[in-house]
mmCIF file of C-alpha atoms in Angstrom:
data_model
loop_
_atom_site.group_PDB
_atom_site.id
_atom_site.type_symbol
_atom_site.label_atom_id
_atom_site.label_comp_id
_atom_site.label_asym_id
_atom_site.label_seq_id
_atom_site.Cartn_x
_atom_site.Cartn_y
_atom_site.Cartn_z
ATOM 1 C CA UNK A 1341 -27.734 -6.506 -2.581
ATOM 2 C CA UNK A 1342 -23.624 -7.079 -3.138
ATOM 3 C CA UNK A 1343 -23.791 -7.064 -6.918
ATOM 4 C CA UNK A 1344 -26.329 -4.170 -7.218
ATOM 5 C CA UNK A 1345 -23.931 -1.836 -4.534
ATOM 6 C CA UNK A 1346 -20.977 -3.101 -6.987
ATOM 7 C CA UNK A 1347 -22.483 -1.448 -9.910
ATOM 8 C CA UNK A 1348 -22.972 1.714 -7.997
ATOM 9 C CA UNK A 1349 -19.440 1.794 -6.707
ATOM 10 C CA UNK A 1350 -18.122 1.341 -10.292
ATOM 11 C CA UNK A 1351 -20.892 4.378 -11.070
ATOM 12 C CA UNK A 1352 -18.818 6.902 -8.709
ATOM 13 C CA UNK A 1353 -16.165 5.869 -9.914
ATOM 14 C CA UNK A 1354 -14.889 9.757 -11.300
ATOM 15 C CA UNK A 1355 -16.947 11.368 -8.532
ATOM 16 C CA UNK A 1356 -13.689 9.413 -5.561
ATOM 17 C CA UNK A 1357 -11.160 9.714 -8.335
ATOM 18 C CA UNK A 1358 -11.998 13.753 -7.667
ATOM 19 C CA UNK A 1359 -12.341 13.548 -4.267
ATOM 20 C CA UNK A 1360 -9.177 10.978 -3.179
ATOM 21 C CA UNK A 1361 -7.551 13.755 -5.613
ATOM 22 C CA UNK A 1362 -7.987 17.452 -4.283
ATOM 23 C CA UNK A 1363 -7.227 14.958 -0.469
ATOM 24 C CA UNK A 1364 -3.234 14.193 -1.987
ATOM 25 C CA UNK A 1365 -2.518 16.252 -4.815
ATOM 26 C CA UNK A 1366 -0.948 13.793 -6.933
ATOM 27 C CA UNK A 1367 -3.518 11.640 -9.561
ATOM 28 C CA UNK A 1368 -0.707 8.749 -8.926
ATOM 29 C CA UNK A 1369 -0.882 8.614 -4.900
ATOM 30 C CA UNK A 1370 -5.112 9.398 -4.903
ATOM 31 C CA UNK A 1371 -5.974 5.891 -6.913
ATOM 32 C CA UNK A 1372 -3.432 4.659 -5.020
ATOM 33 C CA UNK A 1373 -5.552 5.815 -2.094
ATOM 34 C CA UNK A 1374 -8.670 4.978 -4.216
ATOM 35 C CA UNK A 1375 -7.427 0.522 -4.828
ATOM 36 C CA UNK A 1376 -6.974 0.811 -1.232
ATOM 37 C CA UNK A 1377 -10.728 2.021 0.099
ATOM 38 C CA UNK A 1378 -12.590 0.269 -2.651
ATOM 39 C CA UNK A 1379 -10.663 -2.975 -1.051
ATOM 40 C CA UNK A 1380 -11.749 -2.371 2.215
ATOM 41 C CA UNK A 1381 -15.452 -1.254 0.771
ATOM 42 C CA UNK A 1382 -15.445 -3.947 -0.900
ATOM 43 C CA UNK A 1383 -14.325 -6.890 2.310
ATOM 44 C CA UNK A 1384 -16.032 -5.439 4.800
ATOM 45 C CA UNK A 1385 -19.829 -4.966 1.813
ATOM 46 C CA UNK A 1386 -21.639 -6.336 5.396
ATOM 47 C CA UNK A 1387 -21.372 -3.164 7.074
ATOM 48 C CA UNK A 1388 -22.655 -0.831 4.414
ATOM 49 C CA UNK A 1389 -26.818 0.140 5.503
ATOM 50 C CA UNK A 1390 -28.761 -0.106 2.202
ATOM 51 C CA UNK A 1391 -30.709 2.572 2.398
ATOM 52 C CA UNK A 1392 -27.928 4.995 3.628
ATOM 53 C CA UNK A 1393 -25.874 7.330 0.376
ATOM 54 C CA UNK A 1394 -23.355 5.066 -0.945
ATOM 55 C CA UNK A 1395 -20.927 7.567 -1.757
ATOM 56 C CA UNK A 1396 -21.173 9.660 1.594
ATOM 57 C CA UNK A 1397 -19.879 5.657 2.428
ATOM 58 C CA UNK A 1398 -16.985 5.879 0.546
ATOM 59 C CA UNK A 1399 -16.467 9.311 1.370
ATOM 60 C CA UNK A 1400 -15.469 8.165 4.447
ATOM 61 C CA UNK A 1401 -13.511 5.066 3.660
ATOM 62 C CA UNK A 1402 -11.352 7.119 1.245
ATOM 63 C CA UNK A 1403 -10.737 10.203 4.019
ATOM 64 C CA UNK A 1404 -9.598 7.061 6.578
ATOM 65 C CA UNK A 1405 -7.194 5.079 4.308
ATOM 66 C CA UNK A 1406 -5.850 8.932 3.262
ATOM 67 C CA UNK A 1407 -5.275 9.745 7.150
ATOM 68 C CA UNK A 1408 -3.746 6.480 7.459
ATOM 69 C CA UNK A 1409 -1.342 6.485 4.793
ATOM 70 C CA UNK A 1410 -0.783 10.588 6.486
ATOM 71 C CA UNK A 1411 0.128 8.625 10.135
ATOM 72 C CA UNK A 1412 2.036 5.727 8.342
ATOM 73 C CA UNK A 1413 4.394 7.715 5.378
ATOM 74 C CA UNK A 1414 5.087 9.719 9.232
ATOM 75 C CA UNK A 1415 6.301 6.202 11.313
ATOM 76 C CA UNK A 1416 8.763 5.421 7.919
ATOM 77 C CA UNK A 1417 9.428 8.126 6.263
ATOM 78 C CA UNK A 1418 10.208 6.792 2.103
ATOM 79 C CA UNK A 1419 12.830 7.031 0.388
ATOM 80 C CA UNK A 1420 14.571 10.340 -1.689
ATOM 81 C CA UNK A 1421 12.147 9.386 -4.550
ATOM 82 C CA UNK A 1422 11.934 13.131 -6.680
ATOM 83 C CA UNK A 1423 8.443 14.411 -7.143
ATOM 84 C CA UNK A 1424 7.543 13.379 -10.764
ATOM 85 C CA UNK A 1425 5.350 16.116 -12.494
ATOM 86 C CA UNK A 1426 1.933 14.258 -13.479
ATOM 87 C CA UNK A 1427 3.000 14.875 -17.609
ATOM 88 C CA UNK A 1428 -0.466 16.568 -20.409
ATOM 89 C CA UNK A 1429 -0.257 16.792 -23.212
ATOM 90 C CA UNK A 1430 -1.304 19.615 -23.866
ATOM 91 C CA UNK A 1431 -1.016 22.432 -27.867
ATOM 92 C CA UNK A 1432 -0.080 25.715 -26.241
ATOM 93 C CA UNK A 1433 -0.461 26.884 -30.510
ATOM 94 C CA UNK A 1434 -1.716 29.944 -29.275
ATOM 95 C CA UNK A 1435 -1.017 32.591 -26.064
ATOM 96 C CA UNK A 1436 -3.987 32.971 -24.282
ATOM 97 C CA UNK A 1437 -4.206 29.061 -24.436
ATOM 98 C CA UNK A 1438 -0.447 28.959 -22.554
ATOM 99 C CA UNK A 1439 -1.855 31.415 -20.894
ATOM 100 C CA UNK A 1440 -5.222 29.873 -19.543
ATOM 101 C CA UNK A 1441 -2.846 26.429 -18.083
ATOM 102 C CA UNK A 1442 -0.834 28.978 -16.579
ATOM 103 C CA UNK A 1443 -3.297 30.379 -14.715
ATOM 104 C CA UNK A 1444 -5.143 26.185 -13.974
ATOM 105 C CA UNK A 1445 -1.117 25.936 -12.571
ATOM 106 C CA UNK A 1446 -1.463 28.235 -10.303
ATOM 107 C CA UNK A 1447 -4.655 27.400 -8.978
ATOM 108 C CA UNK A 1448 -3.854 23.699 -8.682
ATOM 109 C CA UNK A 1449 -1.147 24.349 -6.911
ATOM 110 C CA UNK A 1450 -3.008 26.343 -4.606
ATOM 111 C CA UNK A 1451 -5.327 24.712 -3.736
ATOM 112 C CA UNK A 1452 -2.963 21.812 -2.813
ATOM 113 C CA UNK A 1453 -1.350 24.328 -0.636
ATOM 114 C CA UNK A 1454 -4.781 24.405 1.324
ATOM 115 C CA UNK A 1455 -4.761 22.000 4.884
ATOM 116 C CA UNK A 1456 -6.484 18.676 3.628
ATOM 117 C CA UNK A 1457 -9.382 19.791 5.285
ATOM 118 C CA UNK A 1458 -10.049 22.353 3.179
ATOM 119 C CA UNK A 1459 -9.192 20.991 0.368
ATOM 120 C CA UNK A 1460 -12.323 17.685 1.424
ATOM 121 C CA UNK A 1461 -15.063 20.731 1.734
ATOM 122 C CA UNK A 1462 -13.838 22.269 -1.391
ATOM 123 C CA UNK A 1463 -13.687 19.147 -3.469
ATOM 124 C CA UNK A 1464 -17.308 17.654 -2.405
ATOM 125 C CA UNK A 1465 -19.257 21.284 -2.435
ATOM 126 C CA UNK A 1466 -17.523 23.007 -5.269
ATOM 127 C CA UNK A 1467 -16.839 19.785 -7.487
ATOM 128 C CA UNK A 1468 -19.301 16.913 -6.269
ATOM 129 C CA UNK A 1469 -22.267 19.415 -5.288
ATOM 130 C CA UNK A 1470 -22.797 18.767 -2.269
ATOM 131 C CA UNK A 1471 -25.324 20.046 0.067
ATOM 132 C CA UNK A 1472 -24.043 21.848 2.905
ATOM 133 C CA UNK A 1473 -25.552 18.977 4.682
ATOM 134 C CA UNK A 1474 -24.245 16.674 2.023
ATOM 135 C CA UNK A 1475 -20.808 17.766 3.334
ATOM 136 C CA UNK A 1476 -20.691 17.609 6.870
ATOM 137 C CA UNK A 1477 -22.546 14.144 7.094
ATOM 138 C CA UNK A 1478 -20.176 12.714 4.603
ATOM 139 C CA UNK A 1479 -16.991 14.450 7.449
ATOM 140 C CA UNK A 1480 -18.827 14.244 10.253
ATOM 141 C CA UNK A 1481 -18.541 17.238 10.823
ATOM 142 C CA UNK A 1482 -21.019 20.374 12.213
ATOM 143 C CA UNK A 1483 -22.222 22.041 9.162
ATOM 144 C CA UNK A 1484 -20.929 24.891 10.660
ATOM 145 C CA UNK A 1485 -17.777 23.975 10.196
ATOM 146 C CA UNK A 1486 -18.355 23.193 7.048
ATOM 147 C CA UNK A 1487 -19.267 26.832 6.013
ATOM 148 C CA UNK A 1488 -16.059 27.901 8.024
ATOM 149 C CA UNK A 1489 -14.049 26.026 6.290
ATOM 150 C CA UNK A 1490 -15.409 26.828 2.630
ATOM 151 C CA UNK A 1491 -15.309 30.206 2.497
ATOM 152 C CA UNK A 1492 -11.431 30.356 4.317
ATOM 153 C CA UNK A 1493 -10.506 27.736 1.494
ATOM 154 C CA UNK A 1494 -12.440 30.035 -0.729
ATOM 155 C CA UNK A 1495 -11.200 33.943 0.977
ATOM 156 C CA UNK A 1496 -7.120 31.949 0.530
ATOM 157 C CA UNK A 1497 -7.388 31.063 -2.473
ATOM 158 C CA UNK A 1498 -8.500 34.533 -3.877
ATOM 159 C CA UNK A 1499 -5.891 36.148 -1.651
ATOM 160 C CA UNK A 1500 -2.742 33.363 -3.666
ATOM 161 C CA UNK A 1501 -4.361 34.645 -6.995
ATOM 162 C CA UNK A 1502 -4.535 37.883 -7.223
ATOM 163 C CA UNK A 1503 -1.305 37.695 -5.319
ATOM 164 C CA UNK A 1504 2.060 38.714 -7.409
ATOM 165 C CA UNK A 1505 4.473 35.787 -8.271
ATOM 166 C CA UNK A 1506 7.897 35.779 -8.338
ATOM 167 C CA UNK A 1507 9.862 37.625 -11.152
ATOM 168 C CA UNK A 1508 5.616 38.716 -12.376
ATOM 169 C CA UNK A 1509 3.439 41.319 -11.500
ATOM 170 C CA UNK A 1510 0.539 39.942 -10.886
ATOM 171 C CA UNK A 1511 -2.798 40.672 -13.227
ATOM 172 C CA UNK A 1512 -2.873 45.036 -12.419
ATOM 173 C CA UNK A 1513 -6.098 45.842 -10.445
ATOM 174 C CA UNK A 1514 -8.736 48.627 -11.215
ATOM 175 C CA UNK A 1515 -7.253 51.316 -9.804
ATOM 176 C CA UNK A 1516 -3.661 50.337 -11.919
ATOM 177 C CA UNK A 1517 -6.013 50.342 -15.337
ATOM 178 C CA UNK A 1518 -7.231 53.659 -14.931
ATOM 179 C CA UNK A 1519 -4.822 55.067 -13.882
#
């Protein structure tokens, strides 16, 4: 059994990484959370019930590890290490590519501003494609809570994306374009 679970665990790594990133907003911290969660899961394989969903079990462990890390950081503030922006290679040959990248950065920043509960639901339902019921089971909350958190997250994102940024006019509305 342990060998099969380990193979499934490896197959789940990309989804688990995305989920951890959605909770932390930082790829570096997501990797640390994921590593701790995998260590915890492997040390407790005997607690995994065969026939149940490994992904739900792992998402619960990831969320638990994240909560523990937040609690620990509140009790013991980190030194004043500046946030190091993750660098990505980007080929900005055209104006459209640059604009698209800026739009994606804005969306990512707005997602990271959402409360953790909303980010988690958004990641499970929209990125991982879970049903509301699967997300509810994974997070241990009622399906109505999933629906309301997702609706609030989507509303906040829509409002934030349509709001003009400082120094920018924002995208013109339909009435502004026709007048």
